[in-house]
């Protein structure tokens, strides 16, 4: 099980072997579809997710992925349930829950859950290096004026940020221990947070400054560079993309709802 | 090992010997697998320990965050429940002990030099008025003025009855402040004893000046083989030159 939210799990499955570009485009298309669909469609899409999950052979903690956003999901659901007018089925101290609210709430929460699960499948089966290479290749046609930077610069920025995450994590731990010894957590909670955030930000900026100076002093130019392993789309990639396209077109107008009278 | 109040102990050893781990054990950031940590004979209680033991971490200037130096020094005492008047008294006392310029108190801790930042973090710990202190590499990052100042600060704290552990790689500096030395290797205490004994033990690393004086002594020159400061070495050699062997 991966330790962190949205982390990479090494493996050798069908999904791991796909080109990162295929996976990125497929995830993007699926996300568009998710926002288009109603409840029934979402359930079908969830079935599709389970198939992919099985194919990936990684065992990510599906429920744990939701933990960071769980409070928001619950809040959204409650708001929808009680604030949408319609057929009342429960009356709680003047607050009335409606059938329409229930389905709308389920739909919105379902969308978020699916988005997160598809994204976590993408990150679990694609290593950060691959992901960066994929994004770089996808952005290459937009290099220069459109983006304001070349796709290589963006790729460098991304891989640098990814590599710095564990470093900053260690840094934060160090500062946290120092503040603990100065009595952090005894009284003021907010100032406690500030006492961690300011040293962390300062350290991060300093680190970035050092890195950029180090790179410049070693003649980093930031222009076009060839890579050792150029990405290549294989047969499987095209098949997978075709499948996702078919899915997108097939589901596009799938607006059958569970209750015929329910139309939002 | 046991550290008494009013004692300065120097802890040294190669990289990875377990010095920082020992520090974390002493303040309850880590829990021992085996054995116990006791402070003043009391059973180990994390919250109490943090009040009794002040720690200066290696990169201590990274922990500063308040708007002014004064607030930063006051952070510890205010967390430990001192009231406002006590905090002011503690901060003033700490600033006096550390020898920080009073005009810096209203400055931002990020606008002062690295050496001053180190002194500010040290003052922050002194202001907590702990019974014991652990200082990890206090000499690193200090300017020349700070380096000459630090032994005096430690002396003052020792006179106030504090037990102090100084962890350092700078052997010559460490020998200058700590009469008792502990040498750690691979998590095992290889040596624990007085400074003079340490200097006479050939299996332990020595500061370059001691190694030189030992060699001179072995060649038959009447010098003290347990010399660890350049100043005293120069004095002895000068006496030799003038032929005043008795004084040497």
Coordinates of C-alpha atoms in Angstrom, one line a residue:
Chain A
X1 CA 0.0 0.0 0.0
X2 CA 1.4 3.4 -0.9
X3 CA 2.0 5.7 2.0
X4 CA 0.9 8.9 0.5
X5 CA -2.2 10.1 -1.3
X6 CA -1.8 9.7 -5.1
X7 CA 1.6 8.0 -5.0
X8 CA 3.2 5.6 -7.5
X9 CA 3.1 1.8 -7.0
X10 CA 5.7 0.0 -9.1
X11 CA 4.3 -2.9 -11.1
X12 CA 4.3 -4.7 -14.4
X13 CA 0.6 -4.7 -15.4
X14 CA -1.1 -3.8 -18.6
X15 CA -1.8 -0.2 -17.3
X16 CA 1.8 0.2 -16.2
X17 CA 3.1 -0.6 -19.7
X18 CA 0.8 1.9 -21.5
X19 CA 2.4 5.1 -22.7
X20 CA 1.9 7.9 -20.2
X21 CA 0.4 10.0 -22.9
X22 CA -2.3 7.4 -23.5
X23 CA -3.1 7.3 -19.8
X24 CA -3.1 11.1 -19.5
X25 CA -5.4 11.6 -22.4
X26 CA -7.7 8.8 -21.3
X27 CA -7.9 10.2 -17.8
X28 CA -8.8 13.6 -19.3
X29 CA -11.5 12.2 -21.5
X30 CA -12.9 10.2 -18.7
X31 CA -13.0 13.3 -16.5
X32 CA -15.0 15.1 -19.1
X33 CA -17.4 12.2 -19.3
X34 CA -17.8 12.2 -15.6
X35 CA -19.1 15.7 -15.6
X36 CA -21.5 14.9 -18.4
X37 CA -23.1 11.8 -16.8
X38 CA -26.0 11.3 -14.5
X39 CA -26.3 8.7 -11.8
X40 CA -26.8 5.7 -13.9
X41 CA -23.9 6.6 -16.1
X42 CA -21.7 7.1 -13.1
X43 CA -22.5 3.7 -11.8
X44 CA -21.6 2.1 -15.2
X45 CA -18.4 4.2 -15.2
X46 CA -17.6 2.9 -11.7
X47 CA -17.9 -0.6 -13.1
X48 CA -15.5 0.3 -15.8
X49 CA -13.1 1.7 -13.1
X50 CA -13.3 -1.6 -11.2
X51 CA -12.3 -3.5 -14.3
X52 CA -9.3 -1.1 -14.8
X53 CA -8.4 -1.4 -11.1
X54 CA -8.3 -5.2 -11.5
X55 CA -6.2 -4.9 -14.6
X56 CA -3.7 -2.6 -12.9
X57 CA -2.9 -5.2 -10.2
X58 CA -2.0 -2.4 -7.8
X59 CA -3.9 -2.4 -4.5
X60 CA -4.3 1.3 -3.7
X61 CA -6.4 2.1 -0.7
X62 CA -9.5 3.3 -2.4
X63 CA -11.2 4.5 0.7
X64 CA -8.1 6.1 2.2
X65 CA -7.8 8.1 -1.0
X66 CA -11.0 9.8 -0.1
X67 CA -10.1 10.7 3.4
X68 CA -8.6 14.2 2.6
X69 CA -11.8 15.3 1.0
X70 CA -14.3 13.3 3.0
X71 CA -15.5 16.3 5.1
X72 CA -16.2 18.3 2.0
X73 CA -18.1 15.4 0.3
X74 CA -20.2 15.0 3.4
X75 CA -20.9 18.7 3.6
X76 CA -21.8 18.9 -0.1
X77 CA -24.1 15.9 0.2
X78 CA -25.9 17.3 3.2
X79 CA -26.4 20.7 1.5
X80 CA -27.9 19.1 -1.6
X81 CA -30.1 16.8 0.4
X82 CA -31.7 19.5 2.4
X83 CA -31.6 22.6 0.1
X84 CA -33.1 21.3 -3.1
X85 CA -36.9 21.6 -3.3
X86 CA -39.0 18.6 -4.3
X87 CA -40.7 15.5 -2.9
X88 CA -40.1 15.5 0.8
X89 CA -39.3 12.1 2.3
X90 CA -37.9 12.9 5.7
X91 CA -38.6 15.9 7.9
X92 CA -36.0 16.7 10.5
X93 CA -36.8 19.7 12.8
X94 CA -38.0 21.8 10.0
X95 CA -35.3 20.7 7.6
X96 CA -36.7 18.6 4.9
X97 CA -34.8 16.1 2.8
X98 CA -36.0 15.6 -0.7
X99 CA -35.7 12.8 -3.2
X100 CA -34.4 15.2 -5.7
X101 CA -31.8 16.4 -3.2
X102 CA -30.8 12.9 -2.4
X103 CA -30.1 12.0 -6.1
X104 CA -28.4 15.3 -6.9
X105 CA -26.2 14.9 -3.8
X106 CA -25.3 11.3 -4.8
X107 CA -24.5 12.5 -8.3
X108 CA -22.2 15.3 -7.2
X109 CA -20.4 13.2 -4.6
X110 CA -20.2 10.3 -7.0
X111 CA -18.5 12.6 -9.6
X112 CA -15.9 13.7 -7.1
X113 CA -15.2 10.1 -5.9
X114 CA -14.8 8.9 -9.5
X115 CA -12.5 11.8 -10.4
X116 CA -10.3 11.0 -7.5
X117 CA -10.2 7.3 -8.1
X118 CA -9.4 7.7 -11.8
X119 CA -6.6 10.2 -10.9
X120 CA -5.2 7.9 -8.3
X121 CA -5.2 5.0 -10.8
X122 CA -3.2 7.2 -13.2
X123 CA -0.6 8.2 -10.6
X124 CA -0.4 4.7 -9.2
X125 CA 0.5 3.2 -12.5
X126 CA 2.7 6.0 -13.9
X127 CA 6.0 6.8 -12.4
X128 CA 6.7 10.6 -11.8
X129 CA 9.5 10.4 -14.4
X130 CA 7.2 8.9 -17.0
X131 CA 4.4 11.3 -16.2
X132 CA 6.8 14.3 -16.7
X133 CA 8.0 12.8 -20.0
X134 CA 4.4 12.3 -21.1
X135 CA 3.3 15.8 -20.3
X136 CA 6.4 17.2 -21.9
X137 CA 5.7 15.4 -25.1
X138 CA 2.1 16.4 -25.1
X139 CA 2.9 20.0 -24.6
X140 CA 5.7 20.1 -27.2
X141 CA 3.5 21.5 -30.0
X142 CA 2.5 24.4 -27.7
X143 CA 6.1 25.2 -26.8
X144 CA 7.3 28.8 -27.0
X145 CA 4.9 31.6 -27.3
X146 CA 1.7 29.8 -26.4
X147 CA 3.0 28.6 -23.0
X148 CA 5.5 31.3 -22.4
X149 CA 8.1 28.6 -21.8
X150 CA 9.3 25.6 -23.7
X151 CA 7.8 22.2 -22.8
X152 CA 11.3 21.1 -21.6
X153 CA 11.4 24.0 -19.1
X154 CA 8.0 22.9 -17.8
X155 CA 9.1 19.3 -17.6
X156 CA 12.2 20.3 -15.6
X157 CA 10.1 22.4 -13.2
X158 CA 7.7 19.5 -12.7
X159 CA 10.4 16.9 -12.0
X160 CA 12.2 19.3 -9.7
X161 CA 9.1 19.9 -7.7
X162 CA 8.4 16.2 -7.5
X163 CA 11.9 15.5 -6.3
X164 CA 11.7 18.2 -3.7
X165 CA 8.6 16.8 -2.0
X166 CA 10.5 14.3 0.2
X167 CA 13.2 16.8 0.9
X168 CA 10.7 19.3 2.2
X169 CA 8.9 16.6 4.1
X170 CA 12.2 15.9 6.0
X171 CA 12.8 19.6 6.5
X172 CA 9.3 20.0 8.0
X173 CA 9.9 17.2 10.3
X174 CA 13.1 18.8 11.5
X175 CA 11.4 22.1 12.2
X176 CA 8.5 20.4 13.8
X177 CA 10.8 18.6 16.3
X178 CA 12.6 21.8 17.1
X179 CA 9.3 23.6 17.8
X180 CA 8.1 20.7 19.9
X181 CA 11.1 21.1 22.1
X182 CA 10.2 24.8 22.4
X183 CA 6.8 23.8 23.8
X184 CA 4.7 23.8 20.6
X185 CA 1.3 22.3 21.0
X186 CA 0.9 23.5 24.6
X187 CA -1.4 26.4 24.0
X188 CA -1.7 28.4 20.8
X189 CA -2.7 26.2 17.9
X190 CA -2.7 28.9 15.2
X191 CA 0.7 30.3 16.1
X192 CA 1.9 26.7 16.1
X193 CA 0.9 26.4 12.5
X194 CA 2.6 29.7 11.7
X195 CA 5.8 28.5 13.5
X196 CA 6.0 25.6 11.1
X197 CA 4.8 27.3 7.9
X198 CA 7.2 30.3 8.0
X199 CA 10.4 28.3 8.4
X200 CA 9.2 25.8 5.8
X201 CA 8.5 28.5 3.2
X202 CA 11.8 30.3 4.0
X203 CA 13.7 27.0 3.7
X204 CA 11.9 26.1 0.4
X205 CA 12.7 29.4 -1.2
X206 CA 16.2 29.2 -0.1
X207 CA 16.5 25.7 -1.5
X208 CA 15.0 26.7 -4.8
X209 CA 17.4 29.6 -5.0
X210 CA 20.4 27.3 -4.3
X211 CA 19.2 24.8 -6.9
X212 CA 18.7 27.4 -9.6
X213 CA 22.1 29.0 -8.9
X214 CA 23.7 25.5 -9.0
X215 CA 22.0 24.7 -12.3
X216 CA 23.0 28.0 -13.8
X217 CA 26.6 27.7 -12.7
X218 CA 26.6 24.3 -14.5
X219 CA 25.4 26.0 -17.7
X220 CA 21.8 24.9 -17.7
X221 CA 20.2 26.5 -20.8
X222 CA 16.7 25.2 -20.7
X223 CA 16.4 24.7 -24.4
X224 CA 15.7 21.6 -26.4
X225 CA 17.2 18.4 -25.2
X226 CA 16.9 14.9 -26.6
X227 CA 16.0 12.2 -24.1
X228 CA 17.6 8.8 -23.7
X229 CA 14.3 7.0 -24.1
X230 CA 12.0 8.7 -26.5
X231 CA 8.3 7.8 -25.8
X232 CA 6.8 5.6 -28.5
X233 CA 3.1 4.8 -28.9
X234 CA 2.6 1.0 -29.3
X235 CA -0.3 -1.0 -30.7
X236 CA -1.8 -1.4 -27.2
X237 CA -1.8 2.4 -26.7
X238 CA -3.9 3.0 -29.8
X239 CA -6.3 0.2 -28.9
X240 CA -6.7 1.7 -25.4
X241 CA -7.3 5.2 -26.8
X242 CA -9.8 3.9 -29.3
X243 CA -11.6 2.1 -26.5
X244 CA -11.8 5.3 -24.4
X245 CA -13.1 7.2 -27.4
X246 CA -15.8 4.6 -28.0
X247 CA -16.7 4.8 -24.4
X248 CA -16.9 8.6 -24.5
X249 CA -19.2 8.6 -27.6
X250 CA -21.3 5.7 -26.3
X251 CA -21.9 7.3 -22.9
X252 CA -22.2 10.8 -24.2
X253 CA -25.9 10.9 -24.4
X254 CA -26.6 8.3 -21.7
X255 CA -29.0 10.3 -19.6
X256 CA -31.4 7.6 -18.5
X257 CA -32.3 8.4 -14.9
X258 CA -33.3 6.1 -12.1
X259 CA -36.6 7.9 -11.7
X260 CA -38.3 9.1 -14.8
X261 CA -39.8 12.2 -13.1
X262 CA -36.3 13.3 -11.9
X263 CA -34.9 15.8 -14.3
X264 CA -32.1 18.2 -13.4
Chain B
X1 CA 25.9 7.4 31.2
X2 CA 24.8 10.0 33.7
X3 CA 25.0 13.8 33.5
X4 CA 24.9 15.8 36.7
X5 CA 23.6 19.4 37.2
X6 CA 26.4 21.9 36.8
X7 CA 28.4 19.7 34.5
X8 CA 29.5 20.3 30.9
X9 CA 29.9 17.1 28.9
X10 CA 31.3 17.0 25.4
X11 CA 29.8 14.3 23.1
X12 CA 31.7 13.5 20.0
X13 CA 32.1 10.7 17.5
X14 CA 32.2 10.0 13.7
X15 CA 29.2 10.7 11.4
X16 CA 26.5 8.1 12.0
X17 CA 27.7 7.2 15.5
X18 CA 24.3 8.0 17.0
X19 CA 24.9 11.4 18.5
X20 CA 21.7 13.0 17.1
X21 CA 19.8 9.8 17.9
X22 CA 21.0 10.1 21.5
X23 CA 19.8 13.7 21.5
X24 CA 16.4 12.8 20.3
X25 CA 16.2 10.0 23.0
X26 CA 17.1 12.5 25.7
X27 CA 14.2 14.8 24.8
X28 CA 11.6 12.2 24.1
X29 CA 11.4 12.7 20.3
X30 CA 12.3 9.0 20.1
X31 CA 11.5 6.1 22.4
X32 CA 14.3 3.8 23.5
X33 CA 14.1 0.1 22.4
X34 CA 16.0 -0.9 25.4
X35 CA 17.0 0.8 28.6
X36 CA 15.5 4.0 30.2
X37 CA 16.0 7.7 30.2
X38 CA 15.6 9.3 33.6
X39 CA 15.7 12.9 34.5
X40 CA 16.3 13.9 38.1
X41 CA 15.3 10.4 39.1
X42 CA 11.8 11.0 37.8
X43 CA 10.1 8.5 35.4
X44 CA 10.2 9.8 31.9
X45 CA 7.3 12.1 31.0
X46 CA 7.5 13.7 27.6
X47 CA 5.8 17.0 28.4
X48 CA 7.8 17.5 31.6
X49 CA 11.0 16.6 29.9
X50 CA 10.5 19.2 27.2
X51 CA 10.2 21.8 30.0
X52 CA 13.3 20.6 31.8
X53 CA 15.6 20.0 28.8
X54 CA 16.4 22.7 26.3
X55 CA 17.6 21.6 22.9
X56 CA 19.6 23.6 20.4
X57 CA 19.3 21.8 17.1
X58 CA 22.0 21.7 14.5
X59 CA 20.3 24.0 12.0
X60 CA 18.6 26.0 14.8
X61 CA 18.3 29.2 12.8
X62 CA 15.7 27.4 10.7
X63 CA 13.3 27.3 13.6
X64 CA 13.0 31.2 13.8
X65 CA 9.7 32.5 12.6
X66 CA 8.3 35.5 14.6
X67 CA 8.2 39.1 13.5
X68 CA 10.9 40.3 16.0
X69 CA 13.8 38.7 17.8
X70 CA 12.1 39.5 21.1
X71 CA 9.0 37.5 20.2
X72 CA 11.0 34.6 19.0
X73 CA 12.9 34.4 22.2
X74 CA 9.6 34.7 24.1
X75 CA 8.0 31.8 22.1
X76 CA 9.3 29.1 24.3
X77 CA 8.5 30.7 27.7
X78 CA 5.0 31.7 26.6
X79 CA 4.3 28.2 25.5
X80 CA 5.4 26.9 28.9
X81 CA 2.9 29.1 30.6
X82 CA 5.0 32.0 32.0
X83 CA 3.0 35.2 32.5
X84 CA 3.9 38.4 30.7
X85 CA 6.1 39.9 33.3
X86 CA 8.0 36.7 33.8
X87 CA 8.5 36.3 30.0
X88 CA 10.0 39.8 29.9
X89 CA 12.3 39.0 32.7
X90 CA 13.3 35.7 31.2
X91 CA 14.0 37.2 27.8
X92 CA 16.1 40.0 29.3
X93 CA 18.0 37.5 31.3
X94 CA 18.6 35.2 28.3
X95 CA 19.8 38.2 26.2
X96 CA 22.2 39.2 28.9
X97 CA 23.6 35.7 29.2
X98 CA 24.0 35.2 25.5
X99 CA 25.4 38.7 25.0
X100 CA 23.1 39.7 22.3
X101 CA 22.9 43.3 21.3
X102 CA 19.8 44.9 22.9
X103 CA 19.1 46.9 19.7
X104 CA 18.5 43.7 17.8
X105 CA 15.5 42.8 19.9
X106 CA 13.1 44.8 17.7
X107 CA 14.7 43.6 14.5
X108 CA 13.4 40.8 12.3
X109 CA 15.1 37.5 13.0
X110 CA 15.6 37.1 9.2
X111 CA 17.4 40.4 8.8
X112 CA 20.3 39.5 11.1
X113 CA 23.5 37.5 10.4
X114 CA 23.7 33.7 10.6
X115 CA 25.8 33.9 13.7
X116 CA 23.3 36.2 15.4
X117 CA 20.5 33.9 14.4
X118 CA 22.2 31.1 16.2
X119 CA 22.6 33.2 19.3
X120 CA 18.9 34.2 19.1
X121 CA 17.9 30.5 19.0
X122 CA 20.2 29.8 21.9
X123 CA 18.7 32.7 23.9
X124 CA 15.2 31.2 23.1
X125 CA 16.2 28.1 24.8
X126 CA 17.9 29.8 27.8
X127 CA 14.7 31.8 28.3
X128 CA 12.8 28.6 28.9
X129 CA 15.0 28.3 32.0
X130 CA 15.6 24.5 31.6
X131 CA 17.5 22.4 34.1
X132 CA 19.5 20.7 31.4
X133 CA 20.6 21.7 27.9
X134 CA 21.6 19.7 24.8
X135 CA 23.4 21.7 22.2
X136 CA 23.9 20.1 18.8
X137 CA 26.9 21.6 16.9
X138 CA 26.6 25.0 18.6
X139 CA 29.9 26.1 17.0
X140 CA 28.8 25.6 13.4
X141 CA 27.7 28.8 11.7
X142 CA 29.1 31.1 14.4
X143 CA 31.4 33.9 13.4
X144 CA 34.7 34.4 15.2
X145 CA 33.2 36.7 17.8
X146 CA 30.5 34.2 18.5
X147 CA 33.0 31.3 18.7
X148 CA 35.0 33.1 21.4
X149 CA 31.8 34.2 23.2
X150 CA 30.2 30.7 23.4
X151 CA 32.6 29.2 26.0
X152 CA 31.8 32.1 28.3
X153 CA 28.1 31.6 27.8
X154 CA 28.4 27.9 28.6
X155 CA 30.5 28.8 31.7
X156 CA 27.8 31.2 32.9
X157 CA 25.1 28.6 32.4
X158 CA 27.2 26.0 34.2
X159 CA 27.6 28.4 37.1
X160 CA 23.8 28.7 37.2
X161 CA 23.7 24.9 37.9
X162 CA 22.7 23.7 34.4
X163 CA 23.8 20.3 33.2
X164 CA 24.9 20.8 29.6
X165 CA 25.7 18.3 26.8
X166 CA 27.6 19.7 23.8
X167 CA 27.6 17.6 20.7
X168 CA 30.3 18.6 18.2
X169 CA 32.8 17.5 15.6
X170 CA 35.1 20.4 16.4
X171 CA 37.3 18.5 18.8
X172 CA 39.5 21.5 19.7
X173 CA 36.5 23.6 20.5
X174 CA 34.8 20.9 22.4
X175 CA 37.9 20.1 24.5
X176 CA 38.0 23.8 25.3
X177 CA 34.6 23.9 26.9
X178 CA 34.0 20.4 28.3
X179 CA 36.1 18.9 31.1
X180 CA 34.3 15.5 30.5
X181 CA 34.3 13.9 27.1
X182 CA 32.2 11.0 25.8
X183 CA 33.2 9.4 22.6
X184 CA 30.5 7.5 20.7
X185 CA 31.1 5.0 17.9
X186 CA 28.4 2.9 16.2
X187 CA 26.0 3.7 19.1
X188 CA 28.4 2.5 21.8
X189 CA 30.2 4.6 24.3
X190 CA 33.9 4.0 23.6
X191 CA 35.2 6.5 26.1
X192 CA 33.7 8.4 29.0
X193 CA 36.1 10.3 31.2
X194 CA 38.1 13.4 31.9
X195 CA 39.6 15.6 29.2
X196 CA 43.2 14.8 30.2
X197 CA 42.7 11.1 30.0
X198 CA 41.0 11.5 26.6
X199 CA 44.1 13.3 25.3
X200 CA 46.4 10.6 26.5
X201 CA 44.4 7.8 24.8
X202 CA 46.0 7.0 21.5
X203 CA 43.1 5.0 20.1
X204 CA 40.9 8.1 19.9
X205 CA 41.0 10.9 17.4
X206 CA 42.9 14.0 18.5
X207 CA 42.9 17.6 17.5
X208 CA 45.9 18.3 15.2
X209 CA 47.7 20.4 17.7
X210 CA 47.6 17.7 20.3
X211 CA 48.9 15.2 17.8
X212 CA 51.8 17.5 17.1
X213 CA 52.6 18.1 20.7
X214 CA 52.5 14.4 21.4
X215 CA 55.0 13.8 18.6
X216 CA 57.3 16.5 19.9
X217 CA 57.1 15.0 23.3
X218 CA 57.9 11.6 21.9
X219 CA 61.0 13.1 20.3
X220 CA 62.2 14.2 23.7
X221 CA 61.1 17.8 23.8
X222 CA 59.9 18.8 27.2
X223 CA 56.3 19.8 26.2
X224 CA 53.0 18.8 27.6
X225 CA 51.5 16.0 25.3
X226 CA 48.0 16.8 26.5
X227 CA 48.0 20.3 25.1
X228 CA 44.8 21.0 23.1
X229 CA 44.9 24.8 22.4
X230 CA 47.1 26.4 19.9
X231 CA 47.7 29.3 22.3
X232 CA 49.1 27.1 25.0
X233 CA 51.2 25.2 22.4
X234 CA 52.7 28.5 21.2
X235 CA 53.5 29.5 24.7
X236 CA 55.3 26.3 25.4
X237 CA 57.3 26.4 22.2
X238 CA 58.2 30.1 22.9
X239 CA 59.5 29.1 26.4
X240 CA 61.5 26.3 24.7
X241 CA 63.1 28.8 22.3
X242 CA 64.1 31.2 25.1
X243 CA 65.5 28.2 26.9
X244 CA 63.2 28.6 29.9
X245 CA 62.5 24.9 30.1
X246 CA 61.2 24.9 33.7
X247 CA 58.4 27.2 32.8
X248 CA 57.4 25.1 29.8

